[in-house]
Amino acid sequence: MNDNLASSAADLLARVDRVAVVTGAGVSAESGVPTFRGQDGLWRRYRAETLATPEAFERDPKLVWEWYDWRRGLIAPVEPNPGHQVLAVWQDLFAGFSLITQNVDGLHAKAGSRDVVELHGNIWKLRCTREGTVSEVRESPLPQLPPVCPSCGAFLRPHVVWFGESLDPAVLERAFRLSESCQAMLVIGTSSVVQPAASLPFAAARAGAKIVEINPEPTPLTPHTDVFLAGRSGEILPALDRLLRETR
Ligand code: BJW
């Protein structure tokens, strides 16, 4: 990490009251959860269109469920890392703090973050394909694949947003409102290619917010940021937290 850039980011954060954070799979990478794209990404080994689309589920619900059940088993024993922990502490450091995540792993909540805006749903929740009811099911592995609704017998599906599906309008509207009302936005561990999540920092910047990005690799957002901190969020966020406390 470049010390001057980290100091600039800390100075920037020390001067604002309202902060919004957008996270992606990279924030959970140091906990051992694979990302989607990139070297060991899930999409390198599995084809998104065969597993994360409504058409895939229609075609072969058991195959899709086997993949999700495997991922639930992978995530179940995983613990939040120092990056998640700093973000949980920051909710009480700023007068206004919001955390918007594309992740479905629930690790921000496990770290103690409250009221997380989950853009793409949550892998621990299941939704009835007929009635639309949502329930939280932590059991892993699931006893039956595909699981069925205890009330009507229809298949349950993961309560996540697949490609080609719309995000929950209320959740999306809230994410844009928070983005457009913050003074600084941190964009952490996302390749910034999946829409509409990738538009949030642009909406924030248009409304006057400063943008800080944390990622080991540059992304399509990088040229539009005020500060780009190259590195892992589990290392950079604790360092930024220390600098911020010295500055404030
Ligand atoms: C670290 C690190 C460390 C590593 N520290 N960092 C234009 C053209 C074509 C299609 C579209 C288009 N506009 C919109 C679309 C459709 C599509 C889309 O955006 N496609 C793009 C790929 C082009 N979007 C949708 O379909 C969305 N719905 C929608 O738009 O509805 C209206 C509509 C429909 C149809 C057409 C047009 C409009 C829904 C998107 C749903 C995404 N769902 C998934 C799966 C969720 C369930 C599950 O988990 O199984 O969400 S896909 C996957 O990508 C997952 C993620 O949340 C999402 C984003 O990935 P993320 O988090 O950025 O992860 P990675 O792996 O990409 O990046 C990790 C980053 O971390 C990397 O940069 C690393 O460098 C970094 N990193 N280690 C910090 N230690």
XYZ file of C-alpha atoms and ligand atoms in Angstrom:
328
model
C 0.000 0.000 0.000
C 1.213 3.488 -0.854
C 1.492 5.442 2.449
C 0.818 8.847 0.855
C -2.339 7.607 -0.814
C -3.511 5.985 2.418
C -2.951 9.296 4.235
C -4.933 11.112 1.530
C -7.790 8.635 1.958
C -7.687 9.024 5.752
C -7.661 12.850 5.450
C -10.587 12.662 3.075
C -12.572 10.405 5.427
C -11.692 12.539 8.473
C -13.415 15.526 6.855
C -16.808 13.890 6.193
C -19.805 12.809 8.258
C -21.701 10.674 5.766
C -19.939 7.649 4.299
C -21.315 4.911 2.059
C -19.443 1.697 1.319
C -20.020 -0.680 -1.593
C -18.429 -4.094 -1.229
C -17.957 -7.077 -3.510
C -16.581 -10.591 -3.322
C -12.995 -9.376 -2.730
C -13.838 -8.240 0.814
C -14.546 -11.881 1.730
C -11.576 -13.345 -0.189
C -9.273 -13.238 2.842
C -11.901 -15.193 4.792
C -11.527 -17.956 2.203
C -14.661 -17.305 0.119
C -13.805 -17.546 -3.596
C -14.480 -14.493 -5.763
C -16.367 -14.805 -9.069
C -13.912 -13.467 -11.623
C -10.112 -13.366 -11.310
C -7.571 -16.135 -10.915
C -9.363 -18.581 -8.607
C -12.795 -17.126 -9.300
C -15.911 -19.284 -9.342
C -16.682 -18.380 -12.960
C -13.310 -19.836 -14.020
C -14.493 -23.258 -12.922
C -18.243 -23.003 -13.543
C -20.169 -21.260 -16.284
C -22.386 -18.506 -14.936
C -25.050 -19.130 -17.545
C -25.373 -22.770 -16.506
C -25.731 -21.952 -12.820
C -26.705 -18.371 -11.988
C -29.650 -17.673 -14.265
C -33.392 -18.319 -13.969
C -33.159 -20.381 -17.179
C -30.561 -22.669 -15.579
C -32.831 -23.240 -12.597
C -35.777 -23.925 -14.881
C -33.688 -26.424 -16.862
C -31.934 -28.234 -14.018
C -32.894 -27.123 -10.489
C -30.966 -29.995 -8.892
C -27.678 -29.009 -10.579
C -28.117 -25.365 -9.584
C -28.951 -26.407 -6.022
C -25.916 -28.704 -5.822
C -23.731 -25.696 -6.626
C -25.458 -23.479 -4.038
C -25.441 -26.216 -1.398
C -21.696 -26.658 -1.995
C -21.138 -22.909 -1.631
C -23.278 -22.761 1.527
C -21.104 -25.549 2.988
C -17.984 -23.619 2.038
C -19.200 -20.379 3.641
C -20.799 -21.902 6.784
C -17.591 -22.242 8.871
C -15.981 -19.085 7.516
C -15.297 -16.123 9.810
C -15.263 -12.409 8.959
C -11.776 -10.967 8.388
C -10.277 -7.671 9.658
C -11.786 -5.846 6.653
C -15.335 -6.829 7.639
C -14.518 -5.974 11.262
C -13.304 -2.430 10.524
C -16.459 -1.737 8.506
C -18.569 -2.957 11.424
C -16.735 -0.574 13.790
C -17.059 2.351 11.374
C -20.856 2.272 11.549
C -20.441 3.952 14.967
C -17.549 6.223 13.962
C -19.382 8.338 11.382
C -22.622 10.267 11.932
C -24.028 8.613 8.789
C -22.688 5.277 7.604
C -24.231 2.819 5.195
C -22.968 -0.499 3.926
C -24.167 -1.738 0.550
C -22.957 -5.181 -0.462
C -23.194 -7.348 -3.559
C -22.184 -10.325 -1.431
C -24.659 -13.014 -0.483
C -22.446 -14.633 2.182
C -23.796 -12.750 5.220
C -20.281 -12.081 6.553
C -20.832 -8.346 7.135
C -23.704 -9.150 9.500
C -21.609 -11.871 11.149
C -18.935 -9.202 11.801
C -21.568 -7.043 13.520
C -22.645 -4.679 10.728
C -26.288 -3.640 11.126
C -28.851 -2.924 8.448
C -26.660 -4.069 5.540
C -28.151 -3.344 2.104
C -27.874 -6.714 0.335
C -28.202 -5.934 -3.366
C -27.976 -9.533 -4.587
C -29.790 -11.271 -1.742
C -28.517 -13.765 0.801
C -27.432 -17.349 0.295
C -28.854 -18.361 3.704
C -32.372 -17.415 2.632
C -34.642 -19.587 0.473
C -37.644 -18.376 -1.533
C -40.714 -20.321 -2.593
C -40.971 -20.317 -6.394
C -44.789 -20.298 -6.145
C -45.669 -18.183 -3.104
C -42.582 -15.928 -2.981
C -42.234 -16.406 0.786
C -38.690 -16.070 2.106
C -37.265 -18.064 4.998
C -33.820 -18.313 6.549
C -32.424 -21.851 6.526
C -28.948 -22.332 8.010
C -28.882 -26.129 7.762
C -25.935 -27.292 5.646
C -25.923 -29.513 3.696
C -29.636 -29.324 2.957
C -31.371 -32.680 3.544
C -33.101 -32.650 0.145
C -32.157 -31.093 -3.192
C -34.024 -29.192 -4.488
C -35.656 -28.242 -1.179
C -39.430 -27.848 -1.274
C -41.767 -25.344 0.349
C -43.222 -26.783 3.580
C -46.483 -24.951 2.934
C -47.226 -25.614 -0.780
C -44.690 -28.226 -1.936
C -43.238 -26.081 -4.772
C -39.455 -25.884 -5.218
C -37.583 -23.407 -3.077
C -34.815 -21.412 -4.748
C -31.863 -19.467 -3.337
C -32.984 -15.928 -2.405
C -30.288 -14.372 -4.600
C -30.388 -12.262 -7.762
C -29.383 -14.131 -10.896
C -28.270 -12.612 -14.206
C -31.202 -11.208 -16.132
C -33.281 -10.779 -12.972
C -34.204 -7.399 -11.565
C -32.955 -6.383 -8.172
C -35.593 -5.733 -5.502
C -36.753 -2.202 -6.464
C -36.963 -1.046 -2.819
C -33.432 -2.288 -2.094
C -32.057 -0.703 -5.254
C -33.802 2.588 -4.618
C -32.369 2.683 -1.110
C -28.862 1.930 -2.433
C -29.078 4.833 -4.906
C -30.497 7.174 -2.255
C -27.640 6.351 0.139
C -25.094 6.726 -2.681
C -26.458 10.097 -3.739
C -26.499 11.466 -0.182
C -23.025 10.427 1.016
C -19.998 12.716 1.033
C -17.514 9.899 0.507
C -17.917 6.425 -0.931
C -15.549 3.504 -0.503
C -15.724 0.838 -3.189
C -14.064 -2.317 -1.936
C -13.274 -5.669 -3.550
C -15.515 -5.513 -6.581
C -14.595 -5.836 -10.254
C -17.209 -3.099 -10.889
C -18.563 -4.793 -13.996
C -21.969 -6.035 -12.837
C -24.856 -3.621 -13.253
C -26.666 -1.897 -11.669
C -24.263 -2.134 -8.668
C -21.400 -0.743 -10.778
C -23.382 2.468 -11.324
C -23.615 3.365 -7.628
C -20.177 5.061 -7.387
C -20.951 7.087 -10.514
C -24.233 8.236 -8.969
C -22.340 9.150 -5.774
C -19.663 11.071 -7.695
C -22.282 12.952 -9.725
C -23.883 14.033 -6.451
C -20.510 15.373 -5.245
C -19.049 12.466 -3.232
C -15.344 11.612 -3.215
C -14.619 8.039 -4.308
C -11.987 5.801 -2.680
C -11.406 2.353 -4.167
C -9.630 -0.571 -2.469
C -8.653 -3.479 -4.704
C -5.419 -5.328 -5.522
C -6.193 -4.772 -9.227
C -7.414 -1.717 -11.130
C -11.000 -1.940 -12.375
C -13.118 0.025 -14.873
C -13.952 2.353 -11.954
C -10.305 3.136 -11.083
C -9.814 6.036 -13.563
C -12.869 7.732 -12.027
C -11.748 7.514 -8.375
C -10.215 10.230 -6.200
C -7.951 7.732 -4.414
C -7.124 4.171 -5.483
C -5.548 2.034 -2.770
C -3.962 -1.026 -4.355
C -4.015 -4.016 -2.031
C -6.123 -6.349 0.060
C -9.003 -4.932 2.032
C -8.161 -7.092 5.078
C -4.865 -5.216 5.333
C -5.767 -1.774 3.980
C -8.920 -1.201 6.044
C -7.188 -1.782 9.428
C -4.324 0.513 8.311
C -6.835 3.153 7.214
C -8.662 2.795 10.527
C -5.427 3.515 12.442
C -4.644 6.563 10.294
C -8.204 7.837 10.583
C -8.135 7.671 14.380
C -4.837 9.640 14.422
C -6.359 12.268 12.116
C -9.829 12.726 13.626
C -9.917 -8.141 -3.552
C -9.261 -9.047 -2.794
C -8.942 -8.631 -1.519
C -9.596 -10.002 -4.623
N -9.263 -7.413 -1.110
N -10.239 -6.932 -3.143
C -25.149 -4.678 -20.419
C -24.767 -5.687 -21.311
C -25.032 -7.026 -21.001
C -25.680 -7.384 -19.851
C -26.011 -6.371 -18.988
C -25.771 -5.042 -19.279
N -26.253 -4.292 -18.240
C -26.774 -5.106 -17.327
C -26.634 -6.355 -17.797
C -27.062 -7.563 -17.111
C -26.219 -8.015 -15.967
C -24.780 -7.481 -15.983
O -24.433 -6.526 -15.330
N -23.897 -8.160 -16.688
C -22.507 -7.727 -16.753
C -21.606 -8.897 -16.449
C -22.287 -7.077 -18.070
N -26.886 -7.599 -14.745
C -27.967 -8.240 -14.347
O -28.445 -9.177 -14.953
C -28.595 -7.705 -13.081
N -29.956 -7.471 -13.306
C -30.360 -6.475 -14.119
O -29.578 -5.680 -14.585
O -31.720 -6.476 -14.351
C -32.188 -5.658 -15.427
C -31.645 -6.214 -16.750
C -31.776 -7.554 -17.042
C -31.262 -8.052 -18.256
C -30.594 -7.221 -19.144
C -30.455 -5.868 -18.826
C -30.981 -5.362 -17.612
C -28.481 -8.777 -11.988
C -27.065 -9.028 -11.600
C -27.030 -10.177 -10.586
C -25.614 -10.606 -10.267
N -25.660 -11.857 -9.581
C -24.423 -12.440 -9.104
C -24.750 -13.828 -8.498
C -25.428 -13.660 -7.131
C -25.799 -14.976 -6.520
C -24.606 -15.844 -6.212
O -23.688 -15.454 -5.482
O -24.606 -16.966 -6.717
O -23.822 -11.591 -8.140
S -23.170 -12.569 -10.370
C -21.827 -12.178 -9.318
O -21.227 -10.914 -9.732
C -22.440 -11.940 -7.933
C -21.663 -10.742 -7.468
O -22.361 -10.071 -6.434
C -21.487 -9.939 -8.715
C -20.358 -8.944 -8.657
O -19.133 -9.584 -8.507
P -18.020 -8.919 -7.598
O -18.470 -8.851 -6.200
O -17.573 -7.663 -8.214
O -16.892 -10.055 -7.635
P -15.752 -10.303 -8.731
O -15.283 -11.680 -8.563
O -16.170 -9.872 -10.070
O -14.588 -9.281 -8.302
C -13.843 -9.465 -7.108
C -12.900 -8.306 -6.983
O -12.237 -8.425 -5.737
C -11.801 -8.283 -8.070
O -11.728 -6.970 -8.612
C -10.531 -8.613 -7.308
O -9.374 -7.934 -7.822
C -10.864 -8.120 -5.926
N -10.173 -8.773 -4.833
N -9.103 -10.223 -3.566
C -9.943 -6.602 -1.998
N -8.267 -9.487 -0.697
